Coordinates of C-alpha atoms in Angstrom, one line a residue:
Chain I
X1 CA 207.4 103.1 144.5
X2 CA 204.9 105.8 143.8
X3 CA 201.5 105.2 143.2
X4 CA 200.6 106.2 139.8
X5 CA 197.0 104.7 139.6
X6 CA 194.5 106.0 141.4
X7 CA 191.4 103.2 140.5
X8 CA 192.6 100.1 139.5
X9 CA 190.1 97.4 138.1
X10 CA 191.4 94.0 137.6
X11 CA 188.7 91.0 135.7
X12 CA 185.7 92.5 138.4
X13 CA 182.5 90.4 138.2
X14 CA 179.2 91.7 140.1
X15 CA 176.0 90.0 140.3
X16 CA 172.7 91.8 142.2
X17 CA 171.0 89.0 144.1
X18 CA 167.9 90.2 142.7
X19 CA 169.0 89.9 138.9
X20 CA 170.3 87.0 137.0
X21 CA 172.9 87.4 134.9
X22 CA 176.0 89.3 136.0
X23 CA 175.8 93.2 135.6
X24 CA 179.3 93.7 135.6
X25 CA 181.9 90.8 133.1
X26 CA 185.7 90.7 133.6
X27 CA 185.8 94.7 133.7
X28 CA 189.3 95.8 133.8
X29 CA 190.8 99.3 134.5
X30 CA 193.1 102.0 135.4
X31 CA 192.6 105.5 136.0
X32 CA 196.0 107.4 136.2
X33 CA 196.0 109.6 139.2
X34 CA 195.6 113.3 138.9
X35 CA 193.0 112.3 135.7
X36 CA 189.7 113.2 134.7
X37 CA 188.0 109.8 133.2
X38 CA 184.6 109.7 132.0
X39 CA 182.2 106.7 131.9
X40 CA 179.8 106.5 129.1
X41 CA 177.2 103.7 128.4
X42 CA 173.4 103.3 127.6
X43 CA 171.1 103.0 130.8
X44 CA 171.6 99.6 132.7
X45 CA 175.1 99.2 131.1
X46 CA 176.6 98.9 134.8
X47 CA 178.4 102.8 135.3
X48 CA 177.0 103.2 138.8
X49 CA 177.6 100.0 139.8
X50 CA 181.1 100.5 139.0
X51 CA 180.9 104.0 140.9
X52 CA 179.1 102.0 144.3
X53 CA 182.3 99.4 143.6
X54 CA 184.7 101.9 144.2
X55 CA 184.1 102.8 147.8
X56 CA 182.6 99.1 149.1
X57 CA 179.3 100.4 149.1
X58 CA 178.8 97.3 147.0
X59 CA 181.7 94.0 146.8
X60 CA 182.3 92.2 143.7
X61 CA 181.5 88.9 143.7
X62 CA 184.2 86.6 145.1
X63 CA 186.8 85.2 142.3
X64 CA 190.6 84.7 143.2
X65 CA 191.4 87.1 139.6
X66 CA 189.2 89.7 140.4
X67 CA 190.9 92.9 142.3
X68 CA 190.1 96.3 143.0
X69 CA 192.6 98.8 144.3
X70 CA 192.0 102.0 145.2
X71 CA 194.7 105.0 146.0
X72 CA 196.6 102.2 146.8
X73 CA 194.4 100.0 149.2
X74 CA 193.1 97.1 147.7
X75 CA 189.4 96.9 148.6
X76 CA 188.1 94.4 151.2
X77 CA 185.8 94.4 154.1
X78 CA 188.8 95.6 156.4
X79 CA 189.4 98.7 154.2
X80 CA 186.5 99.3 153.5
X81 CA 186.6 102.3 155.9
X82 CA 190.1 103.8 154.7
X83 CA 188.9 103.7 150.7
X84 CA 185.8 105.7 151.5
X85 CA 188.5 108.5 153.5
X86 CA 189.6 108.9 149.9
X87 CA 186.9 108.6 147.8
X88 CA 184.1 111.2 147.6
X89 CA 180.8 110.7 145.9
X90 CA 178.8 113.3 144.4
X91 CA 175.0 111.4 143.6
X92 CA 172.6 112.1 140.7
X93 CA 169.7 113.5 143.1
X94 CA 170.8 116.9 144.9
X95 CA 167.8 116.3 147.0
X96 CA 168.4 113.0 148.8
X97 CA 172.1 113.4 149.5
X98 CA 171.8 116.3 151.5
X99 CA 171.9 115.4 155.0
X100 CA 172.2 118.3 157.2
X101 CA 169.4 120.8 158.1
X102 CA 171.3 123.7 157.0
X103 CA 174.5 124.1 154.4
X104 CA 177.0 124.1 157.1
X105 CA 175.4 121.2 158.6
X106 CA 175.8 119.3 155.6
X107 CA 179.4 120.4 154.5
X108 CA 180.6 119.6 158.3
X109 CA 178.7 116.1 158.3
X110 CA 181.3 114.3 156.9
X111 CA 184.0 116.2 159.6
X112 CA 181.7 115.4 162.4
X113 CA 182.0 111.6 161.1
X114 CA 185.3 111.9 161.1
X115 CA 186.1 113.1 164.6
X116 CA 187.2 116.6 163.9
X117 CA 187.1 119.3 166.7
X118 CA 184.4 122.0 166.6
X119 CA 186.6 124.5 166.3
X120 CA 188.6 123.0 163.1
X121 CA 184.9 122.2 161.3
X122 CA 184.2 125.6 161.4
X123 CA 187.0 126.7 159.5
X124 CA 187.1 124.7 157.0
X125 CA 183.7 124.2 156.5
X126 CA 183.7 128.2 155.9
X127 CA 186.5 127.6 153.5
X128 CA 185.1 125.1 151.1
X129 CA 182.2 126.8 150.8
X130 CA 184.1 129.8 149.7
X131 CA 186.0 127.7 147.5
X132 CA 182.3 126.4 145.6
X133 CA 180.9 130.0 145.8
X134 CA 178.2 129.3 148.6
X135 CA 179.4 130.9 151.3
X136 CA 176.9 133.4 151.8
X137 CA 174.2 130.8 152.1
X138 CA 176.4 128.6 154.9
X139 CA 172.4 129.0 157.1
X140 CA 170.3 128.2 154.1
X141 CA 167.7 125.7 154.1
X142 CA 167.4 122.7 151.2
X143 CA 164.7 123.7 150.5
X144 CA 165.4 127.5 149.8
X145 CA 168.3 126.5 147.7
X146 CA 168.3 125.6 143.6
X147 CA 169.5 122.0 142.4
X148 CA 172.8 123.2 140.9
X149 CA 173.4 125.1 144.4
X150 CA 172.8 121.9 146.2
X151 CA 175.4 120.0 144.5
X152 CA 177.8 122.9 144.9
X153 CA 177.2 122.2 148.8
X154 CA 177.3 118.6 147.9
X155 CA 180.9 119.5 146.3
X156 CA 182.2 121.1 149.3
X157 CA 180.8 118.8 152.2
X158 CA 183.3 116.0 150.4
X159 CA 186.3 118.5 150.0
X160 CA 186.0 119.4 153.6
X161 CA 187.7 115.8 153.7
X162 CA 190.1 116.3 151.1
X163 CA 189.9 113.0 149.5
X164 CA 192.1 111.8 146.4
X165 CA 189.5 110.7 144.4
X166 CA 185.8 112.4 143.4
X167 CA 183.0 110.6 141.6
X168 CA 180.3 111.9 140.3
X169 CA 177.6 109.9 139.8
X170 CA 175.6 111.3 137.2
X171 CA 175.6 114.1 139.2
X172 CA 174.6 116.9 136.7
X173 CA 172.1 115.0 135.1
X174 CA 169.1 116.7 137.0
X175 CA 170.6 119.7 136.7
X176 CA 169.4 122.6 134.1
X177 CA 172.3 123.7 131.2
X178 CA 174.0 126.7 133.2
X179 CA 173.7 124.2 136.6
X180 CA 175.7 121.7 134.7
X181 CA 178.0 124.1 133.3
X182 CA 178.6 125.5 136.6
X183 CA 179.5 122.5 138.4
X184 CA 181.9 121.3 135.9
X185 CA 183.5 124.2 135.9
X186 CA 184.0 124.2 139.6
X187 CA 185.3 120.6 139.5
X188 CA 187.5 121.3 136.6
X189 CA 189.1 124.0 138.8
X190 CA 189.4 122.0 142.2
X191 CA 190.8 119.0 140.4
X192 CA 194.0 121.4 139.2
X193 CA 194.3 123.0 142.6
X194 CA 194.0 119.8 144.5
X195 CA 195.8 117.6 142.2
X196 CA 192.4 115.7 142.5
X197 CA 190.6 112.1 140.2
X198 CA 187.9 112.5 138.5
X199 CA 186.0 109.4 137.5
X200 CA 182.7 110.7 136.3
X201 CA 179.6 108.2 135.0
X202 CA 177.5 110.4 132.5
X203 CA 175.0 110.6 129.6
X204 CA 176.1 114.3 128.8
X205 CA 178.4 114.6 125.6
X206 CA 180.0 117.8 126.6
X207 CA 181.1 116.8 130.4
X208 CA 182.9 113.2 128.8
X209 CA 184.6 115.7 126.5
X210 CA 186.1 116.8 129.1
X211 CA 187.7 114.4 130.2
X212 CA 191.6 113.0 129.6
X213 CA 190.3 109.3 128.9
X214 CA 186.5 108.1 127.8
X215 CA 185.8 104.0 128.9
X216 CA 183.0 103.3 126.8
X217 CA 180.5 100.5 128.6
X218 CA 178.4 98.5 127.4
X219 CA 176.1 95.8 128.5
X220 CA 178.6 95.0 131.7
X221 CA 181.8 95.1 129.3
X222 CA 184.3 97.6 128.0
X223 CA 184.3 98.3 124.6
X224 CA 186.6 101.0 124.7
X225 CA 189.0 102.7 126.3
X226 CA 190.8 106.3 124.6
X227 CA 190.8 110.1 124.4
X228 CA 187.4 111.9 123.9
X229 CA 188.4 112.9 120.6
X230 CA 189.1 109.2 119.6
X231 CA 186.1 107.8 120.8
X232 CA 184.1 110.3 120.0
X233 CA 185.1 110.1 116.2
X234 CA 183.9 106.3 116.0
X235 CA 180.4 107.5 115.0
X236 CA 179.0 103.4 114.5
X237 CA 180.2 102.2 117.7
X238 CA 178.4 104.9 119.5
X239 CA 175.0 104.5 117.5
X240 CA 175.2 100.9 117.9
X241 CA 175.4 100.9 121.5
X242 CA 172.4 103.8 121.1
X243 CA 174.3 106.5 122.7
X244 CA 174.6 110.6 121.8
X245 CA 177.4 111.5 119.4
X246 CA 178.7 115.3 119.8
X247 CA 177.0 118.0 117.9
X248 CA 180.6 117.8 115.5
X249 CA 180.2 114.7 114.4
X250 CA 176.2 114.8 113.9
X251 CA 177.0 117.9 111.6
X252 CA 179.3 116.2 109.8
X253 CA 176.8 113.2 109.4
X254 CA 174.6 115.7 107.8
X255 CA 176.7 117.4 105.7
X256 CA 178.0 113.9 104.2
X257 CA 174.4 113.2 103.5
X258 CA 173.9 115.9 101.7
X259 CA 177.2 115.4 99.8
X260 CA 179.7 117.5 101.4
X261 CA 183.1 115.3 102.6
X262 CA 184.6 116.7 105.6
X263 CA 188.0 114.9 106.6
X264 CA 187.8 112.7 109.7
X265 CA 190.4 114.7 111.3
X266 CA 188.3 118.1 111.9
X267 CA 186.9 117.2 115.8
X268 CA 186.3 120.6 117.5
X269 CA 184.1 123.1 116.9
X270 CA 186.8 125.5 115.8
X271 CA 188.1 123.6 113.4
X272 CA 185.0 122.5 111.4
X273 CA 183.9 126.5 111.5
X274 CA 187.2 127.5 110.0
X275 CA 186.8 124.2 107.2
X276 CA 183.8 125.2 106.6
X277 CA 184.7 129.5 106.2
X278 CA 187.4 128.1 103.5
X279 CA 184.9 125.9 102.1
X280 CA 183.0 128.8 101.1
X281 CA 186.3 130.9 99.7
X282 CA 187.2 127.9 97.3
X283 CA 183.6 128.7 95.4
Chain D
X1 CA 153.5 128.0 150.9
X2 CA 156.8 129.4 152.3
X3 CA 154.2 129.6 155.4
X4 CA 154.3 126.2 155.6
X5 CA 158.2 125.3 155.1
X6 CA 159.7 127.0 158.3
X7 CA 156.5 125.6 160.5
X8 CA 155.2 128.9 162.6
X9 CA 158.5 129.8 163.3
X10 CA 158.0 133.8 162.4
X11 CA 161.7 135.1 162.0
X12 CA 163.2 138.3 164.5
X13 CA 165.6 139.8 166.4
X14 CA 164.0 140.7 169.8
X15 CA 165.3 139.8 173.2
X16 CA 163.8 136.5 172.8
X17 CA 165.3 135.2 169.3
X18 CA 168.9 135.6 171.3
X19 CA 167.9 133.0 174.3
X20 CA 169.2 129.6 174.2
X21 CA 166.3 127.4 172.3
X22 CA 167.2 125.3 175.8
X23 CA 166.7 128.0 177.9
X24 CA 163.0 128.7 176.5
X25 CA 161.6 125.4 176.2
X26 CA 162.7 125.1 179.6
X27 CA 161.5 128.2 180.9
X28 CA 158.0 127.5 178.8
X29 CA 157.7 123.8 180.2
X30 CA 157.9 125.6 184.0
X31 CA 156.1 128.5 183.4
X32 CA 152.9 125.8 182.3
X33 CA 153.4 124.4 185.3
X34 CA 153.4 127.7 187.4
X35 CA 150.4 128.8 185.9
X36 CA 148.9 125.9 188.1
X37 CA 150.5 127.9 191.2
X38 CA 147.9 130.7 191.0
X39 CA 144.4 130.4 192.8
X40 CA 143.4 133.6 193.7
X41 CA 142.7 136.7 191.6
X42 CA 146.1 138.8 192.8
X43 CA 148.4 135.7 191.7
X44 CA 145.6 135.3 188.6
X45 CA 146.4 138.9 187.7
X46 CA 150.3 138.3 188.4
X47 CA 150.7 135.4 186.3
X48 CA 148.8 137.3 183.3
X49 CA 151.1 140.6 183.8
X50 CA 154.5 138.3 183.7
X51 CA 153.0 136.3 180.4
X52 CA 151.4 139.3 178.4
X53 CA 155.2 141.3 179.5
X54 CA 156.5 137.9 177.5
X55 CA 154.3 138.2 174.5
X56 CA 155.2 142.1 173.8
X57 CA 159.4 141.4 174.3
X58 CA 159.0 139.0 171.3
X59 CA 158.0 142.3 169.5
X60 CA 155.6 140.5 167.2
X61 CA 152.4 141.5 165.5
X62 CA 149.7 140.5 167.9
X63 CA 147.6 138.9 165.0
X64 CA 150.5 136.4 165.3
X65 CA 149.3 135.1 169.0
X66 CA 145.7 135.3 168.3
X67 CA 146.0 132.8 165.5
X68 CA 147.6 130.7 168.1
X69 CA 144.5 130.9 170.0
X70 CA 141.8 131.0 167.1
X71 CA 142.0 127.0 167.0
X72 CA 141.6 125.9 170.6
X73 CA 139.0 128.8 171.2
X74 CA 136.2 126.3 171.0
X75 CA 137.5 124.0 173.5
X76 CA 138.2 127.1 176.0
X77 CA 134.9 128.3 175.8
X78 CA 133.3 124.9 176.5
X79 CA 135.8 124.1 179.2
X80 CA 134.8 127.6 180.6
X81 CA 130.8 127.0 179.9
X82 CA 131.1 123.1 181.7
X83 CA 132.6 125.5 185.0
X84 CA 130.7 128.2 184.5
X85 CA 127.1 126.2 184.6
X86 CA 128.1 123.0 186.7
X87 CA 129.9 124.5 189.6
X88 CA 128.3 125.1 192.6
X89 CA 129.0 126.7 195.5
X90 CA 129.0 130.4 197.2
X91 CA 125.9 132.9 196.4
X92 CA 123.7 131.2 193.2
X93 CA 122.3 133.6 191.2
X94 CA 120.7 131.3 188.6
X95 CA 119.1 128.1 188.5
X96 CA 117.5 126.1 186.2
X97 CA 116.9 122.2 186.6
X98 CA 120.6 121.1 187.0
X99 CA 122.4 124.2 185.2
X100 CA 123.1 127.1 187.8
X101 CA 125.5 129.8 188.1
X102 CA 127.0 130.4 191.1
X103 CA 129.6 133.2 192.4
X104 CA 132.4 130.2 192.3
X105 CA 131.4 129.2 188.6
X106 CA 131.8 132.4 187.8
X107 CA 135.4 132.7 189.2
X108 CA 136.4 129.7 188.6
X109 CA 135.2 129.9 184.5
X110 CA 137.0 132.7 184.6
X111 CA 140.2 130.9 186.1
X112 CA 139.9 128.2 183.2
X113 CA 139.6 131.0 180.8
X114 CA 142.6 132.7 182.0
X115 CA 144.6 129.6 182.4
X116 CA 144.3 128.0 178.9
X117 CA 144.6 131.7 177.1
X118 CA 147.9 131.9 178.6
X119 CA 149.1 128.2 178.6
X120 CA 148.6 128.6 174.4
X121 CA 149.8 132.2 174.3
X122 CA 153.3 131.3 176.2
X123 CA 153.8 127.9 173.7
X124 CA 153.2 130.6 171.0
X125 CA 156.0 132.8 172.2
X126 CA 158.1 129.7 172.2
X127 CA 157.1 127.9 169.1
X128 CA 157.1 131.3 167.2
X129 CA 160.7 132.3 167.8
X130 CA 162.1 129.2 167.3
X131 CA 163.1 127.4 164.8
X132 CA 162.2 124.0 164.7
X133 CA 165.8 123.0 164.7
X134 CA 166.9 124.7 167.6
X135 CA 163.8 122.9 169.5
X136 CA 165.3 119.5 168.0
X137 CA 168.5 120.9 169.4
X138 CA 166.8 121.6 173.0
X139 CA 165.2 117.8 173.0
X140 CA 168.1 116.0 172.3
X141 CA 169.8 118.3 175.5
X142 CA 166.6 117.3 177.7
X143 CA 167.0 114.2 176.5
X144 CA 170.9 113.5 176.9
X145 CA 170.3 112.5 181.0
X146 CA 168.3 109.3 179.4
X147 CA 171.5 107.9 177.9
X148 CA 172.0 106.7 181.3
X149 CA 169.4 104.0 180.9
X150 CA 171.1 102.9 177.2
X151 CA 168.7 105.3 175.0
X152 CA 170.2 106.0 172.2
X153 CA 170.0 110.5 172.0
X154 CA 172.3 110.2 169.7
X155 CA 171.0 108.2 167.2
X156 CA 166.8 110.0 168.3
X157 CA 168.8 113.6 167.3
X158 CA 169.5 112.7 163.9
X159 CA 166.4 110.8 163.5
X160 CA 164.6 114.1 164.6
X161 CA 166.9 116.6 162.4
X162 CA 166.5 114.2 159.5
X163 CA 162.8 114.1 160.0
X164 CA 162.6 118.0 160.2
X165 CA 165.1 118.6 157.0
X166 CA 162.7 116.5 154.9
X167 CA 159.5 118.0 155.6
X168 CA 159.8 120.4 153.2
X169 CA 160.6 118.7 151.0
X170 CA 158.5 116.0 151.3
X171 CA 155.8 118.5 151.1
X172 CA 156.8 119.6 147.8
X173 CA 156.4 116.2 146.6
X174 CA 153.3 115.9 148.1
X175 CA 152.0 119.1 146.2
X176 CA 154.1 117.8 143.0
X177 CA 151.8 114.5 143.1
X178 CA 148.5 116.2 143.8
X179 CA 149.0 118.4 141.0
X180 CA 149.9 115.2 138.7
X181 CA 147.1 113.4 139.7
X182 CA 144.9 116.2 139.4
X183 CA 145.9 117.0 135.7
X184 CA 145.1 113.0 135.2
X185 CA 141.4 114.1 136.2
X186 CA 141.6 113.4 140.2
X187 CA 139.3 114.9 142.3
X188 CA 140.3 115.6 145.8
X189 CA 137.8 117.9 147.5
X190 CA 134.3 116.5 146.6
X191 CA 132.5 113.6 147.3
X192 CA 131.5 111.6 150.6
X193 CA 134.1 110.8 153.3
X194 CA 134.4 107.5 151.8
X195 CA 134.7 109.0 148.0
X196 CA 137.5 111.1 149.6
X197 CA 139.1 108.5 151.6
X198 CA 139.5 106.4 148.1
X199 CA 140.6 109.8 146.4
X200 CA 144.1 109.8 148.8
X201 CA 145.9 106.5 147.3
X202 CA 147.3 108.0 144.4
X203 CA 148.6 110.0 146.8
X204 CA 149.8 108.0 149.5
X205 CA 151.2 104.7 147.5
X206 CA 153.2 107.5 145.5
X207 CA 154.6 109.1 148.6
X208 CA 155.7 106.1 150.7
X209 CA 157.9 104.8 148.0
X210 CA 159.2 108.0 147.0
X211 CA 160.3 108.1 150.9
X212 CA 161.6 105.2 150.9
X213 CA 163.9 105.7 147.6
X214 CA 165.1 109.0 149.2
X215 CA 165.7 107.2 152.8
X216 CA 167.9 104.6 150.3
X217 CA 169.9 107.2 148.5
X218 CA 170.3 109.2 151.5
X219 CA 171.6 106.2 153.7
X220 CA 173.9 105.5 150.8
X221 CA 175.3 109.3 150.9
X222 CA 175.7 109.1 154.3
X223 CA 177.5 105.9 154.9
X224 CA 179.4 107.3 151.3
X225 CA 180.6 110.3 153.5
X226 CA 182.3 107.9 156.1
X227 CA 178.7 107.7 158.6
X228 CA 179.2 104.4 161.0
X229 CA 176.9 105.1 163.8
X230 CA 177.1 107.9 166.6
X231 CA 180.4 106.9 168.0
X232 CA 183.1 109.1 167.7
X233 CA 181.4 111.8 166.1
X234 CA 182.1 115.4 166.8
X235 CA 179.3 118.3 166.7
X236 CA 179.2 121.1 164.3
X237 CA 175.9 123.0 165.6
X238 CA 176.3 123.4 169.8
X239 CA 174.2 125.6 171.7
X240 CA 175.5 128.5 174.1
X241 CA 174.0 130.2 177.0
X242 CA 174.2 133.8 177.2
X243 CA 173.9 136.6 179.6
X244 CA 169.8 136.4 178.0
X245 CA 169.4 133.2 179.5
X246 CA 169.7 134.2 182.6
X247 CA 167.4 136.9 182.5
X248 CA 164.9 134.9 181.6
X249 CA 165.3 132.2 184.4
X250 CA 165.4 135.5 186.7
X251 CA 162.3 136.4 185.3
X252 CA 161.0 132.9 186.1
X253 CA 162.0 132.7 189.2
X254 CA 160.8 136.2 190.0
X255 CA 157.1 135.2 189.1
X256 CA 157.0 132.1 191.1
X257 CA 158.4 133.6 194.4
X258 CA 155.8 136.3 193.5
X259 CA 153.2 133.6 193.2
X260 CA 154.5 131.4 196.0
X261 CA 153.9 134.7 198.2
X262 CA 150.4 136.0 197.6
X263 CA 149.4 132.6 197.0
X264 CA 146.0 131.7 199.6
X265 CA 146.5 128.3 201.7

């Protein structure tokens, strides 16, 4: 029996020691391999716990119900090991995930961890670096190099081990508009060429639109779980649990106000511009 | 600023930038202790022929090696001064209550001269053409025969490589903090030393827990990317010896046989 589900999340509990309550309640979900998911939620909702969940970096807490499965492992101490083979993290801060001194250091850290001979790191650390457009910095220093180009290494030190399944944690969020647009753009191509799973936590509109599924969080419980276009259309949910609707929708907000009705169905840019161009013909 | 960032390491692409970083901190650490070989003015004169010959391979400005100097010069000149006035010995030409200067103060002030001037101008050569990372790479080889008695090289070399990709960065945050606390009216360069002592908490409290964070974050990265501990681990970045390496050892050897030779007994 194939595998079809990359991420499974089955009633997962998680308390910090340090808090009270738990952060995460009976969370349940799936994430269909070969998909791009996107986790949105207000700050403190629970998104990177879930992320730090999926490769044991943290355990849930213990409950006979609760199960995690990941590319087919189910997680415990034992596995813990074989998840993170195929899971890769890219983190919010470009700066403190970097490890090595120079780019090729850091892409080949993860193959040095791994065991690989020198003479296999070398070619395909020069080949994901090609693949994320850096290769002509491979003896850069951090510190010479911009944020955006740092997640790019980022990006390719955790293709080197060709995992199954990329997270990124928020990982555009310090990033400036042509950064971000960059990365996703990168990620968007790897994930066709490598047949790769995107779960990625975010506060940024335009990345969860681009994803196949949205799982909307909130206060350590999910609310929802559909296409961007779906969620994104349910303009009180999102403003209840305080979080960004898409420039659309907030146009459309406006217009109402000011008295003209737009039908619910119109979701993409294109569409309200042509509405809108016929709006004006009809007067 | 950028000064700063890659230490004193000045980049090049003379003879020396192609040794082995292995190669020349060896070579450096001997040649110190050869300097100690000479005691008369032929092996003096040798020793200063084979270090300035060292100096003008690396092919760099010469401004370069007298900054090297510039901050110890103090300290040479007093050494020199303390020999020059308190040794006694040979013909005096000078006296004056305890203070005299004698033919061997004279030669031997100039010995102490000659010595430290080239002891900090061959640490230049080194320090200058490598980069710190290569002399991190260089320890961690001096260091491997230690694993013997259980030290952990392993585990020191990332320590050290770690320590050395952060200090850039950590210097940016220090510079980012300054310039914060300055906008919120802090004052860092006036004042007693006590009034400046106070002045460097808002800088320090700020910086230890922003190191800590990133020592956090980074740990979880690295244990992310499948890090559990030196065993098993392969190396990307090795060091190789080439054909320059052996010229310089030549070159080494060839001054102390020199030395050894017109050396007095």
């Amino acid at each position: 029996m194939p595998i079809n589900d990359a991420i499974i999340f089955q009633n997962v509990r998680f308390t910090y020691p340090e808090t009270k309550g738990p952060v995460l309640k009976n969370v349940s979900f799936k994430v269909k391999k070969g998909t791009w998911i996107s986790l949105i939620g207000h700050n403190g909702s629970g998104k990177s716990t879930i992320s730090k969940l999926v490769n044991g970096l943290l355990l849930p807490d213990s409950n006979s119900h609760s199960q995690i499965s990941v590319a087919g492992l189910n997680l415990n101490s034992k596995n813990i090991w074989n998840i993170r083979e195929k899971v890769g993290i890219v983190f919010q801060n470009p700066d403190n995930q970097f490890v090595g001194a120079t780019v090729g250091d850091d892409v080949a850290f993860g193959l040095e961890n791994r065991g690989v001979s020198r003479q296999k790191m070398i070619k395909i650390v020069k080949q994901v670096l090609s693949e994320v457009g850096m290769l002509d910095y491979i003896d850069a220093e951090p510190a010479n190099l911009s944020g955006g180009q740092k997640q790019r290494v980022a990006i390719a030190g955790i293709l080197a081990v060709e995992p199954e399944i990329i997270i990124l944690d928020e990982s555009t969020s310090m990033l400036d508009p042509s950064g971000r647009a960059q990365i996703l753009k990168i990620i968007r191509r790897l994930m066709k060429a490598k047949d790769l799973t995107i779960l990625s936590i975010t506060h940024d509109i335009d990345e969860a639109s681009m994803a196949d599924d949205v799982i909307v969080l909130n206060d350590g419980q999910i609310l929802d779980q559909d296409t961007p276009l779906n969620i994104f259309s349910k303009v009180e949910m999102l403003q209840r649990i305080g979080l960004d609707i898409p420039f659309v929708e907030k146009l459309k907000l406006k217009l109402k106000e000011m008295g003209i009705k737009i039908p619910k169905e119109l979701q993409t840019k294109d569409e309200l511009k042509q509405y809108l161009c016929q709006l004006d013909l009809k007067k | 600023m950028s000064k700063i960032i890659v230490g004193r390491y000045i980049p090049g692409n003379s003879l020396i930038y192609k040794m082995d970083p292995r190669g020349k901190l060896l070579v450096t650490i001997l040649f110190i202790f050869a300097i100690f070989l000479a005691n008369n003015p032929v092996t003096y004169g040798i020793v200063t022929v084979f270090c300035l010959m060292a100096v003008i391979v690396t092919g760099l400005n010469a401004k370069v090696f007298w900054n090297g100097v510039k901050p110890l010069i103090g300290l040479i000149f007093f050494t020199s001064l303390l020999q020059l006035f308190f040794m006694t010995g040979g013909h005096v030409f000078w006296q004056w209550g305890i203070f005299a200067i004698s033919s061997y103060g004279l030669i031997n002030a100039a010995y102490i001269f000659i010595r430290f001037t080239l002891i900090i101008l061959i640490s230049t050569v080194m320090t200058v053409t490598t980069m710190p990372l290569e002399i991190a790479d260089a320890m961690e080889w001096l260091l491997k025969p230690l694993s013997i008695f259980k030290v952990p090289v392993d585990k020191i070399a990332l320590v050290i490589s770690i320590a050395l990709r952060f200090v850039p960065t950590l210097f940016d945050e220090t510079l980012k903090i300054m310039n914060a606390q300055r906008s919120r009216g802090a004052d860092f360069n006036d004042g007693g030393l006590i009034k400046r002592a106070k002045a460097i908490t808002p800088i320090l409290v700020p910086l230890f827990i922003h190191s800590l964070e990133t020592a956090i974050d980074l740990s979880t990265a690295m244990e992310s990317r499948g890090y559990r501990g030196s065993e098993g681990r392969t190396k990307y970045r090795v060091l190789n010896w080439s054909k320059y390496d052996l010229i310089s050892l030549t070159y080494f050897v060839l001054l102390v046989g020199l030395l050894l030779i017109f050396r007095t007994h």
